[in-house]
Short mmCIF file of C-alpha atoms in Angstrom, two decimals:
data_model
loop_
_atom_site.label_atom_id
_atom_site.label_comp_id
_atom_site.label_asym_id
_atom_site.label_seq_id
_atom_site.Cartn_x
_atom_site.Cartn_y
_atom_site.Cartn_z
CA UNK A 1 4.35 -3.40 -8.39
CA UNK A 2 7.52 -1.55 -8.32
CA UNK A 3 8.07 0.94 -11.18
CA UNK A 4 11.32 1.78 -12.99
CA UNK A 5 11.33 5.06 -15.05
CA UNK A 6 13.18 6.23 -18.01
CA UNK A 7 16.35 7.84 -18.48
CA UNK A 8 16.66 11.31 -16.42
CA UNK A 9 13.55 10.41 -14.49
CA UNK A 10 13.83 10.14 -10.61
CA UNK A 11 12.18 6.62 -9.25
CA UNK A 12 8.64 7.49 -8.95
CA UNK A 13 8.47 4.79 -6.21
CA UNK A 14 5.56 1.98 -5.98
CA UNK A 15 2.19 1.93 -7.17
CA UNK A 16 -0.43 -0.55 -6.37
CA UNK A 17 -4.23 -0.60 -7.77
CA UNK A 18 -6.09 -1.20 -4.76
CA UNK A 19 -8.95 -2.18 -6.79
CA UNK A 20 -12.24 -0.38 -5.17
CA UNK A 21 -14.39 -0.65 -8.05
CA UNK A 22 -18.07 0.21 -8.10
CA UNK A 23 -21.16 1.17 -10.20
CA UNK A 24 -22.61 4.96 -10.57
CA UNK A 25 -26.18 5.46 -10.29
CA UNK A 26 -26.73 5.58 -14.12
CA UNK A 27 -29.67 3.21 -15.45
CA UNK A 28 -28.35 3.40 -18.94
CA UNK A 29 -24.83 2.57 -19.04
CA UNK A 30 -22.11 1.22 -16.07
CA UNK A 31 -19.60 3.01 -14.55
CA UNK A 32 -16.50 1.32 -13.02
CA UNK A 33 -14.46 3.89 -10.55
CA UNK A 34 -10.67 2.49 -10.41
CA UNK A 35 -8.62 3.60 -7.15
CA UNK A 36 -5.03 3.29 -6.58
CA UNK A 37 -2.53 4.48 -4.07
CA UNK A 38 0.05 7.02 -4.67
CA UNK A 39 3.47 6.37 -3.51
CA UNK A 40 4.97 8.36 -6.31
CA UNK A 41 7.19 11.52 -5.44
CA UNK A 42 7.71 13.44 -8.99
CA UNK A 43 4.93 12.21 -11.29
CA UNK A 44 3.40 14.69 -13.65
CA UNK A 45 0.39 12.76 -13.73
CA UNK A 46 -1.34 9.12 -14.43
CA UNK A 47 -2.11 7.20 -17.46
CA UNK A 48 -5.19 5.12 -17.06
CA UNK A 49 -5.17 2.27 -19.68
CA UNK A 50 -7.86 -0.26 -20.28
CA UNK A 51 -7.67 -3.61 -22.25
CA UNK A 52 -8.66 -3.91 -25.74
CA UNK A 53 -8.00 -7.54 -26.83
CA UNK A 54 -4.43 -8.82 -25.81
CA UNK A 55 -3.31 -5.15 -25.20
CA UNK A 56 -4.04 -2.00 -23.45
CA UNK A 57 -5.22 1.32 -24.54
CA UNK A 58 -4.87 4.63 -22.85
CA UNK A 59 -8.35 6.14 -22.17
CA UNK A 60 -7.07 8.96 -19.95
CA UNK A 61 -4.98 11.07 -18.31
CA UNK A 62 -5.19 12.38 -14.58
CA UNK A 63 -3.08 15.00 -12.78
CA UNK A 64 -0.39 14.70 -9.85
CA UNK A 65 -1.26 13.05 -6.97
CA UNK A 66 -4.62 11.41 -8.37
CA UNK A 67 -5.76 8.26 -6.94
CA UNK A 68 -9.05 7.62 -8.87
CA UNK A 69 -10.74 7.52 -12.24
CA UNK A 70 -14.14 6.43 -13.30
CA UNK A 71 -14.96 5.09 -16.70
CA UNK A 72 -18.37 5.53 -17.98
CA UNK A 73 -20.62 4.36 -20.65
CA UNK A 74 -19.44 0.57 -20.10
CA UNK A 75 -22.04 -2.43 -21.35
CA UNK A 76 -23.45 -4.20 -18.79
CA UNK A 77 -22.21 -7.75 -18.44
CA UNK A 78 -18.66 -7.02 -19.99
CA UNK A 79 -15.49 -7.45 -17.85
CA UNK A 80 -13.02 -4.58 -17.83
CA UNK A 81 -9.51 -4.67 -16.69
CA UNK A 82 -7.36 -1.81 -16.25
CA UNK A 83 -3.81 -0.30 -15.28
CA UNK A 84 -1.96 2.73 -14.35
CA UNK A 85 1.39 4.39 -15.52
CA UNK A 86 2.60 7.16 -13.89
CA UNK A 87 4.46 9.72 -16.09
CA UNK A 88 6.80 13.15 -16.35
CA UNK A 89 8.72 14.94 -18.78
CA UNK A 90 11.30 11.71 -18.94
CA UNK A 91 8.82 9.56 -19.73
CA UNK A 92 6.14 6.60 -18.21
CA UNK A 93 6.79 4.16 -15.80
CA UNK A 94 6.31 0.49 -16.25
CA UNK A 95 2.49 -0.27 -15.57
CA UNK A 96 0.97 -1.27 -12.23
CA UNK A 97 -0.45 -4.43 -11.75
CA UNK A 98 -4.33 -4.99 -13.20
CA UNK A 99 -7.87 -4.57 -11.41
CA UNK A 100 -10.72 -5.92 -13.48
CA UNK A 101 -14.18 -5.89 -12.49
CA UNK A 102 -17.74 -6.89 -14.21
CA UNK A 103 -20.03 -4.25 -15.57
CA UNK A 104 -23.06 -6.11 -13.81
CA UNK A 105 -22.53 -5.89 -10.50
CA UNK A 106 -23.40 -2.29 -8.77
CA UNK A 107 -21.43 -3.03 -5.82
CA UNK A 108 -18.38 -5.06 -7.45
CA UNK A 109 -15.37 -5.06 -5.47
CA UNK A 110 -12.13 -6.32 -6.89
CA UNK A 111 -8.97 -6.37 -4.85
CA UNK A 112 -5.41 -6.81 -6.49
CA UNK A 113 -2.13 -7.34 -5.26
CA UNK A 114 1.35 -7.44 -7.19
CA UNK A 115 1.40 -9.85 -9.92
CA UNK A 116 4.24 -12.06 -9.41
CA UNK A 117 6.40 -13.53 -11.83
CA UNK A 118 6.40 -17.01 -12.99
CA UNK A 119 2.49 -16.95 -13.38
CA UNK A 120 0.82 -17.59 -16.72
CA UNK A 121 -1.63 -14.98 -18.26
CA UNK A 122 -3.29 -11.92 -16.15
CA UNK A 123 -3.34 -13.61 -13.10
CA UNK A 124 -3.09 -11.52 -9.87
CA UNK A 125 -1.70 -13.34 -7.25
CA UNK A 126 -0.53 -11.34 -4.36
CA UNK A 127 2.80 -11.14 -3.20
CA UNK A 128 2.49 -7.83 -1.35
CA UNK A 129 2.94 -7.51 2.34
CA UNK A 130 0.26 -7.77 5.02
CA UNK A 131 -0.56 -7.48 8.63
CA UNK A 132 -2.17 -10.38 9.48
CA UNK A 133 -3.38 -13.53 7.64
CA UNK A 134 -4.81 -14.52 4.38
CA UNK A 135 -8.46 -16.07 4.12
CA UNK A 136 -6.93 -19.44 3.40
CA UNK A 137 -5.93 -21.21 6.44
CA UNK A 138 -2.96 -23.43 6.18
CA UNK A 139 -2.31 -26.73 7.95
CA UNK A 140 1.26 -26.69 7.61
CA UNK A 141 2.63 -27.91 10.86
CA UNK A 142 3.19 -31.18 9.67
CA UNK A 143 6.94 -30.68 9.48
CA UNK A 144 9.10 -32.47 12.61
CA UNK A 145 12.75 -33.22 12.18
CA UNK A 146 14.32 -31.46 9.51
CA UNK A 147 17.14 -29.62 8.30
CA UNK A 148 17.26 -26.35 6.47
CA UNK A 149 20.03 -24.82 4.03
CA UNK A 150 20.06 -21.56 2.79
CA UNK A 151 22.12 -18.71 1.21
CA UNK A 152 21.63 -15.07 2.90
CA UNK A 153 23.41 -12.09 2.66
CA UNK A 154 22.12 -8.43 3.58
CA UNK A 155 23.06 -4.85 2.37
CA UNK A 156 21.86 -3.35 5.50
CA UNK A 157 23.32 -4.05 9.26
CA UNK A 158 20.01 -4.69 11.05
CA UNK A 159 18.69 -8.38 11.71
CA UNK A 160 17.87 -11.15 9.00
CA UNK A 161 17.30 -14.93 9.85
CA UNK A 162 15.21 -17.97 9.66
CA UNK A 163 11.99 -18.80 12.07
CA UNK A 164 11.38 -22.23 12.22
CA UNK A 165 8.93 -25.36 13.70
CA UNK A 166 6.72 -22.10 13.31
CA UNK A 167 3.02 -23.09 14.24
CA UNK A 168 1.57 -19.50 14.54
CA UNK A 169 2.62 -16.09 15.22
CA UNK A 170 3.08 -16.58 18.91
CA UNK A 171 5.10 -20.06 18.80
CA UNK A 172 8.53 -20.57 17.01
CA UNK A 173 11.91 -21.05 17.37
CA UNK A 174 14.19 -18.15 15.42
CA UNK A 175 17.47 -17.50 14.74
CA UNK A 176 18.46 -13.66 13.88
CA UNK A 177 21.88 -12.16 12.95
CA UNK A 178 22.80 -8.66 13.36
CA UNK A 179 25.80 -6.41 12.04
CA UNK A 180 24.90 -3.42 13.76
CA UNK A 181 24.61 -4.80 17.25
CA UNK A 182 27.13 -7.57 16.70
CA UNK A 183 24.90 -10.11 17.83
CA UNK A 184 23.64 -13.83 16.79
CA UNK A 185 20.57 -14.97 18.92
CA UNK A 186 18.64 -18.10 18.84
CA UNK A 187 15.56 -17.76 20.66
CA UNK A 188 11.76 -19.39 21.14
CA UNK A 189 8.73 -17.76 21.43
CA UNK A 190 6.07 -20.19 23.21
CA UNK A 191 2.74 -18.38 23.70
CA UNK A 192 3.89 -15.00 22.89
CA UNK A 193 6.72 -15.18 25.24
CA UNK A 194 10.16 -14.91 23.90
CA UNK A 195 13.21 -16.53 25.40
CA UNK A 196 16.83 -16.56 24.44
CA UNK A 197 18.18 -19.96 24.10
CA UNK A 198 21.76 -18.96 22.78
CA UNK A 199 23.63 -15.77 22.14
CA UNK A 200 27.45 -14.71 21.13
CA UNK A 201 28.47 -11.25 19.51
CA UNK A 202 29.59 -12.22 16.25
CA UNK A 203 28.24 -9.60 13.55
CA UNK A 204 27.97 -10.54 9.86
CA UNK A 205 29.77 -8.72 7.14
CA UNK A 206 27.47 -6.30 4.92
CA UNK A 207 27.39 -7.50 1.49
CA UNK A 208 28.99 -11.16 2.08
CA UNK A 209 26.98 -14.18 1.36
CA UNK A 210 26.60 -17.08 3.87
CA UNK A 211 25.53 -20.58 3.80
CA UNK A 212 22.76 -20.70 6.64
CA UNK A 213 21.54 -24.26 8.23
CA UNK A 214 19.41 -24.83 11.05
CA UNK A 215 19.09 -28.70 12.36
CA UNK A 216 15.81 -29.45 14.27
CA UNK A 217 16.01 -33.38 15.12
CA UNK A 218 13.75 -33.99 18.20
CA UNK A 219 14.98 -31.86 21.21
CA UNK A 220 18.17 -31.14 19.73
CA UNK A 221 18.57 -27.77 17.70
CA UNK A 222 21.69 -26.58 15.86
CA UNK A 223 22.59 -23.47 13.98
CA UNK A 224 25.28 -23.88 11.58
CA UNK A 225 27.37 -21.08 9.65
CA UNK A 226 29.24 -21.94 6.58
CA UNK A 227 29.35 -25.41 7.63
CA UNK A 228 30.67 -24.86 11.42
CA UNK A 229 28.21 -24.95 14.32
CA UNK A 230 27.63 -21.89 16.30
CA UNK A 231 24.70 -22.95 18.62
CA UNK A 232 23.71 -26.43 19.83
CA UNK A 233 20.77 -26.58 22.17
CA UNK A 234 18.20 -28.75 24.02
CA UNK A 235 14.73 -27.37 23.84
CA UNK A 236 11.22 -29.40 23.77
CA UNK A 237 8.85 -26.45 23.81
CA UNK A 238 7.96 -26.72 19.96
CA UNK A 239 7.97 -30.39 18.13
CA UNK A 240 6.94 -29.44 14.63
CA UNK A 241 6.21 -26.27 12.33
CA UNK A 242 7.18 -24.76 9.17
CA UNK A 243 9.55 -22.25 8.03
CA UNK A 244 9.44 -18.57 7.74
CA UNK A 245 12.16 -16.19 6.56
CA UNK A 246 13.01 -13.09 8.77
CA UNK A 247 13.92 -9.44 8.40
CA UNK A 248 13.88 -6.54 11.12
CA UNK A 249 14.72 -3.05 10.16
CA UNK A 250 16.74 -4.42 7.00
CA UNK A 251 16.16 -2.63 4.15
CA UNK A 252 18.76 -5.28 2.22
CA UNK A 253 18.23 -8.72 3.45
CA UNK A 254 18.34 -11.46 0.82
CA UNK A 255 17.51 -15.26 0.54
CA UNK A 256 17.96 -17.76 -1.91
CA UNK A 257 18.35 -21.46 -2.46
CA UNK A 258 16.12 -22.58 0.31
CA UNK A 259 16.30 -26.23 0.88
CA UNK A 260 14.48 -28.25 3.83
CA UNK A 261 15.28 -31.78 4.01
CA UNK A 262 13.16 -34.38 6.07
CA UNK A 263 16.01 -36.12 8.47
CA UNK A 264 13.46 -39.01 8.99
CA UNK A 265 13.33 -39.91 5.40
CA UNK A 266 15.77 -38.24 3.69
CA UNK A 267 13.35 -36.94 1.31
CA UNK A 268 13.17 -33.14 0.26
CA UNK A 269 10.47 -31.22 2.03
CA UNK A 270 11.00 -27.93 0.12
CA UNK A 271 13.51 -26.52 -2.78
CA UNK A 272 12.83 -22.74 -3.55
CA UNK A 273 15.66 -20.98 -5.72
CA UNK A 274 12.92 -17.88 -6.57
CA UNK A 275 13.45 -18.50 -10.13
CA UNK A 276 9.99 -18.59 -10.72
CA UNK A 277 8.60 -16.26 -8.37
CA UNK A 278 7.30 -16.27 -4.95
CA UNK A 279 4.04 -18.42 -5.21
CA UNK A 280 3.45 -20.35 -2.28
CA UNK A 281 4.96 -17.52 0.26
CA UNK A 282 2.82 -15.67 2.58
CA UNK A 283 4.26 -12.35 3.66
CA UNK A 284 3.62 -11.04 6.93
CA UNK A 285 4.16 -7.96 8.83
CA UNK A 286 4.24 -7.94 12.56
CA UNK A 287 4.95 -4.29 12.74
CA UNK A 288 3.69 -1.15 11.50
CA UNK A 289 6.87 0.78 11.70
CA UNK A 290 8.79 1.87 8.77
CA UNK A 291 6.84 -0.56 6.56
CA UNK A 292 5.07 -1.92 5.05
CA UNK A 293 7.39 -4.60 3.92
CA UNK A 294 8.39 -5.09 0.09
CA UNK A 295 9.20 -8.66 -0.96
CA UNK A 296 10.43 -8.97 -4.26
CA UNK A 297 12.12 -11.38 -6.41
CA UNK A 298 15.04 -9.97 -8.27
CA UNK A 299 17.38 -12.22 -10.49
CA UNK A 300 16.05 -15.34 -8.88
CA UNK A 301 16.43 -13.59 -5.17
CA UNK A 302 14.17 -12.78 -2.70
CA UNK A 303 14.90 -9.44 -1.34
CA UNK A 304 13.05 -7.54 1.21
CA UNK A 305 13.56 -3.87 0.55
CA UNK A 306 11.77 -1.95 3.31
CA UNK A 307 13.07 -0.88 6.77
CA UNK A 308 9.82 -2.46 8.54
CA UNK A 309 10.76 -3.11 12.01
CA UNK A 310 9.75 -2.31 15.74
CA UNK A 311 11.63 -0.62 18.51
CA UNK A 312 9.99 -2.99 21.12
CA UNK A 313 11.79 -5.64 23.16
CA UNK A 314 11.46 -8.62 20.51
CA UNK A 315 12.47 -7.12 17.34
CA UNK A 316 9.09 -7.61 15.38
CA UNK A 317 9.57 -7.10 11.89
CA UNK A 318 8.57 -9.15 8.72
CA UNK A 319 8.49 -12.40 7.55
CA UNK A 320 7.80 -14.66 4.54
CA UNK A 321 5.92 -17.70 5.43
CA UNK A 322 5.81 -21.10 3.33
CA UNK A 323 2.94 -23.08 3.50
CA UNK A 324 3.82 -26.76 2.54
CA UNK A 325 1.77 -29.97 2.05
CA UNK A 326 1.83 -33.71 1.07
CA UNK A 327 -1.80 -34.93 0.23
CA UNK A 328 -2.87 -38.26 -0.21
CA UNK A 329 -6.18 -39.53 0.52
CA UNK A 330 -8.31 -36.26 0.80
CA UNK A 331 -11.58 -34.72 0.26
CA UNK A 332 -11.83 -31.86 -2.03
CA UNK A 333 -15.28 -29.45 -1.64
CA UNK A 334 -15.83 -26.32 -3.08
CA UNK A 335 -18.55 -23.92 -4.92
CA UNK A 336 -18.45 -23.95 -8.60
CA UNK A 337 -20.67 -22.08 -11.45
CA UNK A 338 -20.18 -20.52 -14.86
CA UNK A 339 -21.97 -17.67 -16.96
CA UNK A 340 -20.53 -19.20 -20.04
CA UNK A 341 -21.48 -22.91 -21.26
CA UNK A 342 -17.91 -24.42 -21.73
CA UNK A 343 -15.60 -26.45 -19.11
CA UNK A 344 -15.10 -26.23 -15.90
CA UNK A 345 -13.75 -28.40 -13.43
CA UNK A 346 -11.07 -29.96 -10.69
CA UNK A 347 -7.87 -31.33 -11.05
CA UNK A 348 -6.72 -33.64 -8.06
CA UNK A 349 -3.46 -35.69 -7.46
CA UNK A 350 -1.77 -33.39 -9.51
CA UNK A 351 1.98 -34.24 -9.59
CA UNK A 352 2.95 -32.37 -12.46
CA UNK A 353 1.49 -31.01 -15.66
CA UNK A 354 1.77 -34.31 -17.44
CA UNK A 355 0.21 -36.48 -14.50
CA UNK A 356 -3.31 -35.66 -12.80
CA UNK A 357 -6.70 -36.47 -12.50
CA UNK A 358 -9.56 -34.32 -13.75
CA UNK A 359 -13.43 -33.80 -13.55
CA UNK A 360 -14.64 -31.67 -16.35
CA UNK A 361 -18.07 -30.32 -16.89
CA UNK A 362 -19.45 -28.97 -20.09
CA UNK A 363 -23.02 -27.35 -20.81
CA UNK A 364 -22.87 -26.99 -24.55
CA UNK A 365 -21.60 -30.64 -24.92
CA UNK A 366 -23.55 -31.82 -22.18
CA UNK A 367 -20.84 -33.83 -20.37
CA UNK A 368 -19.33 -34.78 -17.52
CA UNK A 369 -15.95 -36.69 -17.46
CA UNK A 370 -13.80 -38.12 -14.97
CA UNK A 371 -10.25 -38.44 -16.79
CA UNK A 372 -6.75 -39.47 -15.79
CA UNK A 373 -3.35 -38.12 -17.40
CA UNK A 374 -0.34 -40.14 -16.79
CA UNK A 375 3.11 -39.68 -18.78
CA UNK A 376 1.45 -37.37 -20.63
CA UNK A 377 -1.59 -39.46 -22.03
CA UNK A 378 -5.34 -39.19 -21.27
CA UNK A 379 -7.51 -41.96 -20.21
CA UNK A 380 -11.31 -41.73 -19.81
CA UNK A 381 -12.34 -43.09 -16.35
CA UNK A 382 -15.86 -42.16 -16.51
CA UNK A 383 -18.53 -40.08 -18.38
CA UNK A 384 -22.11 -39.39 -18.52
CA UNK A 385 -24.31 -36.70 -20.74
CA UNK A 386 -25.39 -34.34 -18.00
CA UNK A 387 -25.07 -30.63 -18.51
CA UNK A 388 -24.62 -28.02 -15.94
CA UNK A 389 -27.10 -25.15 -15.72
CA UNK A 390 -25.27 -21.82 -16.97
CA UNK A 391 -25.44 -19.29 -13.88
CA UNK A 392 -26.41 -22.05 -11.16
CA UNK A 393 -23.93 -22.63 -7.99
CA UNK A 394 -23.07 -26.18 -7.46
CA UNK A 395 -21.29 -28.13 -4.31
CA UNK A 396 -18.51 -30.23 -6.00
CA UNK A 397 -16.64 -32.89 -4.31
CA UNK A 398 -13.87 -34.92 -5.14
CA UNK A 399 -12.98 -37.85 -2.78
CA UNK A 400 -9.64 -39.42 -3.58
CA UNK A 401 -8.82 -42.37 -1.14
CA UNK A 402 -6.31 -45.15 -1.88
CA UNK A 403 -7.35 -46.59 -5.46
CA UNK A 404 -11.08 -45.28 -4.81
CA UNK A 405 -11.90 -42.00 -6.57
CA UNK A 406 -15.23 -40.52 -6.39
CA UNK A 407 -17.12 -37.35 -7.78
CA UNK A 408 -20.22 -35.77 -6.20
CA UNK A 409 -22.25 -32.64 -7.16
CA UNK A 410 -24.76 -31.25 -4.40
CA UNK A 411 -24.12 -34.54 -2.14
CA UNK A 412 -24.86 -36.98 -4.78
CA UNK A 413 -22.33 -39.22 -6.47
CA UNK A 414 -22.05 -39.38 -10.07
CA UNK A 415 -18.72 -41.57 -10.32
CA UNK A 416 -17.04 -43.81 -8.71
CA UNK A 417 -13.92 -45.71 -9.74
CA UNK A 418 -10.92 -47.44 -9.17
CA UNK A 419 -7.88 -46.59 -10.33
CA UNK A 420 -4.07 -47.02 -9.12
CA UNK A 421 -2.31 -44.54 -11.29
CA UNK A 422 -1.54 -41.79 -9.11
CA UNK A 423 -1.29 -41.89 -5.17
CA UNK A 424 -0.51 -38.37 -4.16
CA UNK A 425 -0.76 -34.42 -5.17
CA UNK A 426 -2.17 -31.31 -5.26
CA UNK A 427 -5.48 -29.79 -6.79
CA UNK A 428 -5.95 -27.19 -9.39
CA UNK A 429 -9.04 -25.40 -10.58
CA UNK A 430 -9.92 -25.97 -14.30
CA UNK A 431 -11.59 -23.68 -16.94
CA UNK A 432 -11.50 -24.68 -20.64
CA UNK A 433 -12.92 -22.05 -23.29
CA UNK A 434 -15.32 -20.75 -20.73
CA UNK A 435 -15.12 -17.42 -19.80
CA UNK A 436 -17.19 -17.16 -16.89
CA UNK A 437 -16.15 -20.03 -14.55
CA UNK A 438 -15.77 -19.14 -10.77
CA UNK A 439 -14.85 -20.96 -7.74
CA UNK A 440 -15.19 -20.43 -3.93
CA UNK A 441 -15.15 -21.80 -0.57
CA UNK A 442 -12.23 -24.75 -1.37
CA UNK A 443 -11.81 -26.90 1.18
CA UNK A 444 -9.47 -29.76 1.20
CA UNK A 445 -9.35 -31.99 3.96
CA UNK A 446 -7.04 -34.97 5.11
CA UNK A 447 -8.90 -38.33 5.45
CA UNK A 448 -6.26 -40.11 7.24
CA UNK A 449 -6.49 -37.46 10.01
CA UNK A 450 -9.50 -35.44 9.63
CA UNK A 451 -7.38 -32.04 9.47
CA UNK A 452 -7.96 -29.33 6.89
CA UNK A 453 -5.51 -29.33 4.53
CA UNK A 454 -6.47 -26.01 2.68
CA UNK A 455 -9.58 -23.63 3.51
CA UNK A 456 -9.69 -20.75 1.07
CA UNK A 457 -12.42 -18.57 0.49
CA UNK A 458 -11.03 -16.07 -1.42
CA UNK A 459 -12.39 -12.86 0.95
CA UNK A 460 -9.61 -11.04 1.19
CA UNK A 461 -8.76 -10.96 -2.55
CA UNK A 462 -6.06 -12.58 -2.44
CA UNK A 463 -4.40 -15.66 -4.72
CA UNK A 464 -1.82 -16.44 -2.37
CA UNK A 465 -0.47 -20.04 -2.92
CA UNK A 466 -2.06 -20.24 -6.28
CA UNK A 467 -0.27 -20.33 -9.60
CA UNK A 468 -1.84 -19.79 -12.84
CA UNK A 469 -1.08 -21.89 -15.82
CA UNK A 470 -2.28 -21.61 -19.23
CA UNK A 471 -2.10 -24.79 -21.42
CA UNK A 472 -4.30 -23.86 -23.98
CA UNK A 473 -2.83 -21.66 -26.89
CA UNK A 474 -6.33 -20.18 -28.59
CA UNK A 475 -8.26 -17.25 -27.27
CA UNK A 476 -5.64 -16.12 -24.67
CA UNK A 477 -4.33 -15.62 -22.41
CA UNK A 478 -6.36 -16.59 -19.46
CA UNK A 479 -7.57 -14.02 -16.86
CA UNK A 480 -7.84 -15.17 -13.37
CA UNK A 481 -8.83 -12.53 -10.63
CA UNK A 482 -11.25 -12.21 -7.46
CA UNK A 483 -14.38 -10.76 -7.41
CA UNK A 484 -16.69 -10.45 -4.44
CA UNK A 485 -14.65 -13.16 -2.62
CA UNK A 486 -15.16 -15.42 -5.48
CA UNK A 487 -12.20 -16.66 -7.61
CA UNK A 488 -13.30 -15.86 -11.47
CA UNK A 489 -11.60 -16.92 -14.80
CA UNK A 490 -13.06 -14.50 -17.52
CA UNK A 491 -10.86 -15.30 -20.58
CA UNK A 492 -12.28 -17.54 -23.19
CA UNK A 493 -8.73 -19.48 -23.57
CA UNK A 494 -8.78 -23.08 -24.58
CA UNK A 495 -7.53 -25.61 -27.50
CA UNK A 496 -9.00 -27.36 -30.32
CA UNK A 497 -6.81 -30.34 -29.42
CA UNK A 498 -8.29 -33.58 -28.30
CA UNK A 499 -7.84 -33.22 -24.73
CA UNK A 500 -9.45 -30.01 -23.92
CA UNK A 501 -6.31 -28.21 -22.55
CA UNK A 502 -6.91 -24.86 -21.29
CA UNK A 503 -6.19 -22.86 -17.96
CA UNK A 504 -5.90 -23.95 -14.45
CA UNK A 505 -5.27 -22.37 -11.06
CA UNK A 506 -2.93 -24.84 -9.22
CA UNK A 507 -2.12 -24.91 -5.42
CA UNK A 508 1.48 -24.96 -4.75
CA UNK A 509 3.23 -27.76 -3.00
CA UNK A 510 6.45 -28.06 -1.21
CA UNK A 511 7.76 -30.47 -3.92
#
C-alpha cells in the first residue's frame, strides 16, 4: 500500500508484503519468515509488528534495505498476522497490508495484496496491479447494447480512455485520448489485430474534467464528449462484452461516477462512484515498461498513478476491468471445512444485508439449517440435527432454480424446499464464531445456459471480487486471508443475537 510519512520526511514510496511465509526446521517451536518488497528510498530501517488481540505490537527492527524477518518460538496451531512500517529520523510510515500464516504447516505460503478501502475486518482483497489474470474465471461477456457514462481527467498528457465490449485481451473496442499527441481514437482489436475506426486531432486539456459517453447499440458505436458526438461508426466485429478503464504512459489519469445502462431494458448494469474502494475491479498490466501500474482510490476517485505503458505500435498500457453478473437460477459448488466447531456456510440469492437465503452448519450445536432473511426478518425453511466433523472437507452444493431450493452435501440432497421470496442475487461465504472456517474451489453455474458464472480456486492468493462484511460485534474483527490456495476466516467473530450474525465474504455484482 502507499505510505505517507510524517513531517520532514521524504516520501518513502510504496511497500507491499509479499507473504512468502515458511517454517524453519525447528522441531520444538515454529518459526515464520516474513518477506516484503522494499521500494523505499530513504528509510533508516523497518519496524516489524505482530498482531496481539485487536492491536499490533512491535517485535523487531531491521536495517536499511532489509526485506525479511524470521519470527521464532511460535506456538503450533496458532495463526500469526504481521505488518511492517518504514521509519527514519522524521518518524514512521503508515503500516503495510497484513500477512498471516498458520504455525502448523511447514510449507505454508500466504499471498497478500494491498488492502482495499471499504472492506470489513482484516480482509486482504487485492487492488494491486498484475500482469495477467486472476484464478477467478469471470464469464462477464453478457452485456450487449449499453451506454457508458463516466467522468475522466488527467494531470498527465498521455493516453486515457475506455475499453468496451471487452471479451478478452485480444478482442475489444477502445476509445483513447491523448493530449501530447493531440489525438482521439476509436479502435477495435479482433484476434489480437488492431484497426482504427475513427480518429481526429483534438487533444484534452490537462487538469480538466470531461463527461465521456460510449454508446454501443447493435453495430452502431458512438463516442460523446460533454454531450457532443465526436465519433459515430458502424462495426459488427464484437457484439457484447464488459468494460475497462484504460491508461497508457499516464501517471495522472482518473475516473469517477461510472454508469452503465442497458439500452434494451433501461436498467442500470453498473453504477460505481468508488466511494467504497475498488472491489469488483480487476487490474491488468499489458506492458512491463515503467510499471507496474498503481490503481488507487483517492477521495472517492479511481486514480492510476504509474507511468506504465509501452513503446509498441498499439499503445499497450494498464486497465481496470469490471466483472459484472446478474444471477438468477444457478448451482453453487464449493469445498468447505472447519478446524473450529461453530457455524460455517453459504448465503445465496443475496440482494442486500436484509435479503438472502443462508445455509449454515454447526458442529457444536449439531445442526444444519436453511433459512431466509427477507426485509431483515429471518425464517427457518429446513433444519436437522447432523453436525459436521471438525477437520473434514465437504463438497457443498446449493441449487436455486425458480422457487426450488436444494442443499447437497457430498452429492446427497439434505434439504429440498420451495420458496418464492427471492428470485436472484449473489453469493457469500459465511462464518459465525468460527476461527477456522475455510472455503475453496468456488464454482457457480448458470442453470439456464450451462455457462460458468464464477470459478475461483484462490490459487493465486487473491481475493479479487470478494467483499468482506462483519455483522457480528463480538470477538472481531474478522480475518479473511488466503493460505495455500484456500480462503480462510481465522477470527472468532460472532454475535449472541438470535440469528447468529457473523462475518461473510460477498461476491460483488454490478448492482
